[in-house]
mmCIF file of C-alpha atoms in Angstrom:
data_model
loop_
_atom_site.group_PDB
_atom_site.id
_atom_site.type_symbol
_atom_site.label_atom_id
_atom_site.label_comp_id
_atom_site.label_asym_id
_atom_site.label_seq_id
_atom_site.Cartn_x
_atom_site.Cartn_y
_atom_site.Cartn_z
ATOM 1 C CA UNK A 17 -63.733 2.489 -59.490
ATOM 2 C CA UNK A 18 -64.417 -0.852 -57.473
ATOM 3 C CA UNK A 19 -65.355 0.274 -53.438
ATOM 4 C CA UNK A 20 -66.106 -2.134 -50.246
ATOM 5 C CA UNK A 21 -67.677 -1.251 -47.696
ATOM 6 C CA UNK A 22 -67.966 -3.640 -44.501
ATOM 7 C CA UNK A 23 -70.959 -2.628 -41.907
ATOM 8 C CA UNK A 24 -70.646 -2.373 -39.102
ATOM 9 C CA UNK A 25 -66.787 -1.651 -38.419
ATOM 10 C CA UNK A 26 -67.295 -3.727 -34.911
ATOM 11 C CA UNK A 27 -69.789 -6.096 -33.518
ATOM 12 C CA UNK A 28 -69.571 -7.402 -30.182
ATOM 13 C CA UNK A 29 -71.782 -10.261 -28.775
ATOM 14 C CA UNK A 30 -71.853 -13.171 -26.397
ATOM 15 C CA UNK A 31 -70.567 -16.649 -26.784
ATOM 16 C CA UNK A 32 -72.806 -18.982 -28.689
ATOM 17 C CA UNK A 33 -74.492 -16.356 -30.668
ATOM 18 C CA UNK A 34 -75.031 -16.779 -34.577
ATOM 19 C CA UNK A 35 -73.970 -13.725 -36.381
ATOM 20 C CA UNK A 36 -73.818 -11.812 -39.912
ATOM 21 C CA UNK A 37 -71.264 -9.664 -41.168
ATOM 22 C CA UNK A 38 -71.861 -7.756 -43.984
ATOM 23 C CA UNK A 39 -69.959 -6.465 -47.542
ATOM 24 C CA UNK A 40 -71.155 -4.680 -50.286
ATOM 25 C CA UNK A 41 -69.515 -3.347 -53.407
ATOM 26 C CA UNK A 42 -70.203 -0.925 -56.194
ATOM 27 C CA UNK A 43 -69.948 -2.445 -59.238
ATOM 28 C CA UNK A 44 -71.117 -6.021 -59.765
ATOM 29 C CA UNK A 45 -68.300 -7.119 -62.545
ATOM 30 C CA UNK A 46 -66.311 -8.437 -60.121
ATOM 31 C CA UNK A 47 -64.323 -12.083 -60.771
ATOM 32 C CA UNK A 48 -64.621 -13.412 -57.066
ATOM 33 C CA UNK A 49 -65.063 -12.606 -53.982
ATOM 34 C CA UNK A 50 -62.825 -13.877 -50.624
ATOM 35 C CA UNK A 51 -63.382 -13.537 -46.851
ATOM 36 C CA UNK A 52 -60.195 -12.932 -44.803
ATOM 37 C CA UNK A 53 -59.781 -13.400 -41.213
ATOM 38 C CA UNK A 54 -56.846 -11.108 -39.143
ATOM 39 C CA UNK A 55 -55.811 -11.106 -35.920
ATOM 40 C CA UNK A 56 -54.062 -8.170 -34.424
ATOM 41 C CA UNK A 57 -50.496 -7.581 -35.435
ATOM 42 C CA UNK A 58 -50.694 -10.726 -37.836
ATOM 43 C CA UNK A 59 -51.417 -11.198 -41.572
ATOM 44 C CA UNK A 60 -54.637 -12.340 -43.020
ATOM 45 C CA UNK A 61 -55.832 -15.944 -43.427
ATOM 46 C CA UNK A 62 -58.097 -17.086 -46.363
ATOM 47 C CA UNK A 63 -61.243 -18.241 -45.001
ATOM 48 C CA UNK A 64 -63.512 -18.488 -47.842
ATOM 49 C CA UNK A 65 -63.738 -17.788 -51.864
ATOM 50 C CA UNK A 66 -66.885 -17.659 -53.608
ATOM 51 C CA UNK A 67 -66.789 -17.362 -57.478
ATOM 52 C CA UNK A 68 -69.147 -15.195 -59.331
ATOM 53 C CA UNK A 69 -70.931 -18.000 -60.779
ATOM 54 C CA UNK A 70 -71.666 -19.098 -56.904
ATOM 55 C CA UNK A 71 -74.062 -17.961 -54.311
ATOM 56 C CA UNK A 72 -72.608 -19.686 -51.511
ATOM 57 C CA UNK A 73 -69.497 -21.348 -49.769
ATOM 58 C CA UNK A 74 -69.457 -23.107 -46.169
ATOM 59 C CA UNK A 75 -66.671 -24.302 -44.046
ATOM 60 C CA UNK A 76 -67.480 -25.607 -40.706
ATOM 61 C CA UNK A 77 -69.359 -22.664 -39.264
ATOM 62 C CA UNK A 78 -68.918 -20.444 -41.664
ATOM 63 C CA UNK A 79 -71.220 -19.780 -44.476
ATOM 64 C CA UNK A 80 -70.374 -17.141 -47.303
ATOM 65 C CA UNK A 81 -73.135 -15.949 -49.263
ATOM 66 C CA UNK A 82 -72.950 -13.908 -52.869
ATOM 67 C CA UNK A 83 -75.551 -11.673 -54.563
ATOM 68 C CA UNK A 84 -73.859 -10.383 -57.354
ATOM 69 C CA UNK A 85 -76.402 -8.636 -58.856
ATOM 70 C CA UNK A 86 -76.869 -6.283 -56.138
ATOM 71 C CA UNK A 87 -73.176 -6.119 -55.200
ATOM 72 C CA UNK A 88 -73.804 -7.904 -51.631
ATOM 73 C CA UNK A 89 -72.015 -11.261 -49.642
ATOM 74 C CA UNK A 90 -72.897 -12.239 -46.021
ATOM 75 C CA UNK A 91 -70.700 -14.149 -43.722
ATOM 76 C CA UNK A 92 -72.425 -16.067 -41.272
ATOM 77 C CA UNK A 93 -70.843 -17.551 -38.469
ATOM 78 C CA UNK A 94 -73.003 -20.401 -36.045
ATOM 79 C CA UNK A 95 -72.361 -20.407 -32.580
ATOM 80 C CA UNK A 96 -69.820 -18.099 -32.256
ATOM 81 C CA UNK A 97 -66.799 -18.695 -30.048
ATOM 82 C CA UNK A 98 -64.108 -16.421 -27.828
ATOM 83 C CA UNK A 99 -61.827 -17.946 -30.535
ATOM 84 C CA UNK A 100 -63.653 -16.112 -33.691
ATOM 85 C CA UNK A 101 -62.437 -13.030 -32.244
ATOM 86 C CA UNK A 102 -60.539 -10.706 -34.560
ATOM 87 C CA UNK A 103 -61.103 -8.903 -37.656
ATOM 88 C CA UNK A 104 -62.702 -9.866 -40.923
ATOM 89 C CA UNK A 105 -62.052 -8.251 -44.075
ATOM 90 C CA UNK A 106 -63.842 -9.329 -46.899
ATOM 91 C CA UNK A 107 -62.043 -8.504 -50.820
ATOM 92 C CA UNK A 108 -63.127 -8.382 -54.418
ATOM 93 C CA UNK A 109 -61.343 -9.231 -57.613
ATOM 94 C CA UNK A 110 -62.133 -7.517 -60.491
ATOM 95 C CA UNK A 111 -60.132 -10.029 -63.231
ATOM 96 C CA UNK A 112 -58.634 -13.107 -63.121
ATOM 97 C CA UNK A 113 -55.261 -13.149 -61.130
ATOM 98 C CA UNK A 114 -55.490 -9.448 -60.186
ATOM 99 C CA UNK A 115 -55.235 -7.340 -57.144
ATOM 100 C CA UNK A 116 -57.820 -7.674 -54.627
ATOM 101 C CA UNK A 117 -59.901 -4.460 -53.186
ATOM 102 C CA UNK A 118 -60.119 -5.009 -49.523
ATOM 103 C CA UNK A 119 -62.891 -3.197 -47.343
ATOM 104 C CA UNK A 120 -61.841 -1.835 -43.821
ATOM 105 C CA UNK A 121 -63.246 -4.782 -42.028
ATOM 106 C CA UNK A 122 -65.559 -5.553 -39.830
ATOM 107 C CA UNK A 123 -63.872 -6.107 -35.763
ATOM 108 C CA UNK A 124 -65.412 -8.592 -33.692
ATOM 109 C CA UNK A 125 -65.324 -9.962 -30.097
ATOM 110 C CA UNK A 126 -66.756 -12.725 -28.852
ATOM 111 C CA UNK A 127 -67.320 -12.575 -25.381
ATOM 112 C CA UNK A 128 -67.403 -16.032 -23.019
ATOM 113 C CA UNK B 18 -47.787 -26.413 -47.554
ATOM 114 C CA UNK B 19 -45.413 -23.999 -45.738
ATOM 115 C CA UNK B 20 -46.993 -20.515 -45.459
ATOM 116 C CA UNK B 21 -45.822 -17.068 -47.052
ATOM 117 C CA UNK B 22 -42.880 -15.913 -45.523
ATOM 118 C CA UNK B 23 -41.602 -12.340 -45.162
ATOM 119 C CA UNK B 24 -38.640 -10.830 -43.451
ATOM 120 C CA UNK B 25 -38.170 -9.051 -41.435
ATOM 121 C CA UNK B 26 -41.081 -9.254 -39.415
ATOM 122 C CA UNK B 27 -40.292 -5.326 -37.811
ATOM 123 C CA UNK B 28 -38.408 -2.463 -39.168
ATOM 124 C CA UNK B 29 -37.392 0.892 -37.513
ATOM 125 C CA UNK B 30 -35.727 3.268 -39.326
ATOM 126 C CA UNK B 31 -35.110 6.802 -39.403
ATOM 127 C CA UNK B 32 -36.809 8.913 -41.917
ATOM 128 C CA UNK B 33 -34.767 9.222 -45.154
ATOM 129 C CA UNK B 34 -33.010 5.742 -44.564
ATOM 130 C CA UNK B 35 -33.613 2.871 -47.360
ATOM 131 C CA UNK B 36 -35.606 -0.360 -46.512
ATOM 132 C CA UNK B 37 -35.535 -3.455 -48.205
ATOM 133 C CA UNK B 38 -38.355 -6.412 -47.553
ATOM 134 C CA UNK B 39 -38.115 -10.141 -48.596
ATOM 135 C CA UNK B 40 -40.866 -12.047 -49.470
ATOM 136 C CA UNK B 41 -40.638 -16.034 -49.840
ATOM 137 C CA UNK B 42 -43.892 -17.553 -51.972
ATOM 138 C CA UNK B 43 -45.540 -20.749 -51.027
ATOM 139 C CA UNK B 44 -43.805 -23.752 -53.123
ATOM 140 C CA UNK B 45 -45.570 -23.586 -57.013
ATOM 141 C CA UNK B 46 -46.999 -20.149 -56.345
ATOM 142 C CA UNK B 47 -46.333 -18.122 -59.299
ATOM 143 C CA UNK B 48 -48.222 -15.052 -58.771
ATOM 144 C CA UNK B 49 -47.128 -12.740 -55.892
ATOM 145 C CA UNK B 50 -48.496 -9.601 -54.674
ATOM 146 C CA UNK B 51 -47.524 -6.087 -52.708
ATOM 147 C CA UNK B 52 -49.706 -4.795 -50.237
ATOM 148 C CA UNK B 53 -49.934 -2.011 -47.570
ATOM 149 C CA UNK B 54 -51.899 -1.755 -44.707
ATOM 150 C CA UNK B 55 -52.446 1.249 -42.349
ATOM 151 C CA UNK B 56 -54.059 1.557 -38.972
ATOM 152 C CA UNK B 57 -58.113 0.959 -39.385
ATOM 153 C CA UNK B 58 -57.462 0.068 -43.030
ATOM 154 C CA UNK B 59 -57.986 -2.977 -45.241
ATOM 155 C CA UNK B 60 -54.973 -3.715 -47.312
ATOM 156 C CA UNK B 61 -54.124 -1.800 -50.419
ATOM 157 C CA UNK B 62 -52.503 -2.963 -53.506
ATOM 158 C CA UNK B 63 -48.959 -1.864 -54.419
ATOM 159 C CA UNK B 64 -47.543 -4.542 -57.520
ATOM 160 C CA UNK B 65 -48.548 -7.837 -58.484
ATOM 161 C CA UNK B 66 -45.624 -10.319 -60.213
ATOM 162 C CA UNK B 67 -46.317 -13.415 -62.718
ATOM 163 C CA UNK B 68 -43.422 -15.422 -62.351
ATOM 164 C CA UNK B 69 -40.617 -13.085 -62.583
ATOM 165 C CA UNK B 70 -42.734 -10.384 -64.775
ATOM 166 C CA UNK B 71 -44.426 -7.605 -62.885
ATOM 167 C CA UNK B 72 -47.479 -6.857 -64.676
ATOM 168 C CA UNK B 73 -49.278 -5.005 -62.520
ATOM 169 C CA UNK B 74 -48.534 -1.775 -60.110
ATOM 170 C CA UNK B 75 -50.466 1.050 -58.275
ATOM 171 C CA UNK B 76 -50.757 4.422 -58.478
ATOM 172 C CA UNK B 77 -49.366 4.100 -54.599
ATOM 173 C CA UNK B 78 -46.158 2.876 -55.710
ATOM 174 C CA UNK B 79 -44.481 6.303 -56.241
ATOM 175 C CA UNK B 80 -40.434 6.547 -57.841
ATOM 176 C CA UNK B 81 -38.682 5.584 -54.127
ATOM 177 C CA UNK B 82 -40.421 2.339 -54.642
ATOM 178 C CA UNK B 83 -39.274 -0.401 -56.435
ATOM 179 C CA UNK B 84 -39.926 -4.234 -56.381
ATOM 180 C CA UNK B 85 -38.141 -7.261 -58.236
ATOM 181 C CA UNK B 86 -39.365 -11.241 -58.512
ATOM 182 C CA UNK B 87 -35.765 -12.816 -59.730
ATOM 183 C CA UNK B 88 -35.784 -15.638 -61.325
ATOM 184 C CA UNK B 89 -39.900 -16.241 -60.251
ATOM 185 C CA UNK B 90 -39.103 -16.839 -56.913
ATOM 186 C CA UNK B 91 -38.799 -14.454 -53.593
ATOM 187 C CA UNK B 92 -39.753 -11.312 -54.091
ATOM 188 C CA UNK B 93 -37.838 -8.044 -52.262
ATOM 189 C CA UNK B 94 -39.585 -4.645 -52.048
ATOM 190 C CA UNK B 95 -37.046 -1.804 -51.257
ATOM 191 C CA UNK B 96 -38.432 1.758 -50.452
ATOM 192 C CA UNK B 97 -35.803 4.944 -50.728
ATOM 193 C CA UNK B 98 -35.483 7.640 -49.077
ATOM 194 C CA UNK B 99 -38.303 6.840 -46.370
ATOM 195 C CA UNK B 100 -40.627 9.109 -45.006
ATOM 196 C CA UNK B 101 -42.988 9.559 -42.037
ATOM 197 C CA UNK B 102 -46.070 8.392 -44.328
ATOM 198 C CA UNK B 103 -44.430 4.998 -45.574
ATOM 199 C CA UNK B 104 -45.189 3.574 -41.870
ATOM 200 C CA UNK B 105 -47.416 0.780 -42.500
ATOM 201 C CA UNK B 106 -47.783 -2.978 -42.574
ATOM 202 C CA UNK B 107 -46.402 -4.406 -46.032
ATOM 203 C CA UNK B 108 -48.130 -8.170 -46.793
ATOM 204 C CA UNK B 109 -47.170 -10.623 -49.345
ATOM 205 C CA UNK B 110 -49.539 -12.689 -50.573
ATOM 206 C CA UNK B 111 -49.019 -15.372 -52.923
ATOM 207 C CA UNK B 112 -51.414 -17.671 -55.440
ATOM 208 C CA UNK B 113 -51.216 -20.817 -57.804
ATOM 209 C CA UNK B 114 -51.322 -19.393 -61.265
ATOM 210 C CA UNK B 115 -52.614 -22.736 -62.520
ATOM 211 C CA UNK B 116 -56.867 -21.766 -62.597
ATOM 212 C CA UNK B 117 -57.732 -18.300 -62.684
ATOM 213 C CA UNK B 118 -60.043 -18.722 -58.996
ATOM 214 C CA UNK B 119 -57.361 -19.094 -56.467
ATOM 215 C CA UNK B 120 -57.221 -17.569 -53.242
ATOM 216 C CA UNK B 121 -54.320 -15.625 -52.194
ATOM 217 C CA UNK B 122 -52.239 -16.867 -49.065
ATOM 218 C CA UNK B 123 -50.908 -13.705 -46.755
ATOM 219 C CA UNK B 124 -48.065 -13.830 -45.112
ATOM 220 C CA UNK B 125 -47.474 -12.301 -41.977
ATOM 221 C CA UNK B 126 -46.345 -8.797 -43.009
ATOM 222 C CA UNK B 127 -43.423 -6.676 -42.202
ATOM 223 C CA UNK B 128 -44.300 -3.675 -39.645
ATOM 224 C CA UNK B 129 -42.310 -0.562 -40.727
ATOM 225 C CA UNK B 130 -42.021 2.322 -38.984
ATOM 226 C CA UNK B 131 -40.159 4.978 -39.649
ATOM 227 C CA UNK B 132 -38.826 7.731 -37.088
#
């Protein structure tokens, strides 16, 4: 059974810092990979999807990274603003079109 | 693109009352999916719908719940007899089944809780 895990649950840090969230997940079989971004009370929006045939995605300050093989990605995000503030959740698909397996999500602030 | 919408956007209702969601896709989307979310909690998967045909659903989707895609369109996700542990967040999220490495788009959830 697919598991992700997002460490650490909550990071907080001042403004202009570059930071790294993290995801892992058990097994490696998995079809793609997508970053999610939710703010409180609100539903989640679709930052980034990385294939399994990729190692990386970037868009604007954010950079996805993929290491299938040991069941890792990475989101980086450069010089973090008040505005990144909320949660990211980070998902797996095991097959084409399927369901996504979400981790809990990894709660940041960004402090000005 | 207009984004995923679901209605209502809160429900409060008293335990043992019936509850019916809407779900509107994005324009060409023709996969559509059920989740739940709970306090601290990443989504979880309830059903997943290919055009009108639901192919998919979870073990969390017990006999009280029931979901239907008519005609490949909105999608409505009625739960019977509620109880204290159906409180949650219910997302729809929506994908272009044209190229198997689509993201999905969320919508903005319906908050349920149930007295």
């Amino acid at each position: 059974k697919q598991e992700v895990t997002q460490i650490p649950a909550a990071l907080s840090v001042p403004e202009g810092e570059n930071l790294v969230l993290n995801c892992s997940f058990t097994d490696s079989a998995i079809y793609n990979l997508q970053w999610f971004r939710q703010d409180p009370g609100k539903g989640l929006t679709s930052l980034l999807l990385i294939q399994s045939s990729q190692r990386e995605q970037t868009s604007g300050r954010l950079n996805a990274s993929l290491d299938k093989s040991s069941g890792r990605s990475t989101l980086y995000i450069a010089a973090s603003q008040p505005g990144d503030s909320a949660t990211y959740l980070c998902a797996v698909s095991n097959q084409a079109g399927t369901a996504l397996i979400f981790g809990k999500g990894t709660t940041l602030s960004v402090s000005s | 693109d207009t984004g995923v919408s679901q209605d209502p956007r809160h429900k409060i209702t008293k335990r043992g009352q019936n509850v019916t969601f809407r779900c509107d896709p994005i324009s060409e989307h023709n996969r559509l999916y059920w989740y739940r979310q709970t306090l601290g909690q990443g989504p979880e998967f309830l059903t997943y719908f290919q055009n009108e045909a639901q192919l998919e659903k979870s073990r969390l989707l017990s006999d009280r719940f029931s979901a239907e895609r008519p005609k490949g369109s909105f999608s409505t996700l009625e739960i019977q007899r509620t109880e204290q542990g159906d409180s949650a967040m219910y997302l729809c999220a929506t994908s272009r089944g044209t190229g198997d490495n689509q993201p999905q788009h969320f919508g903005d959830g319906t908050r349920l809780s149930i007295l």
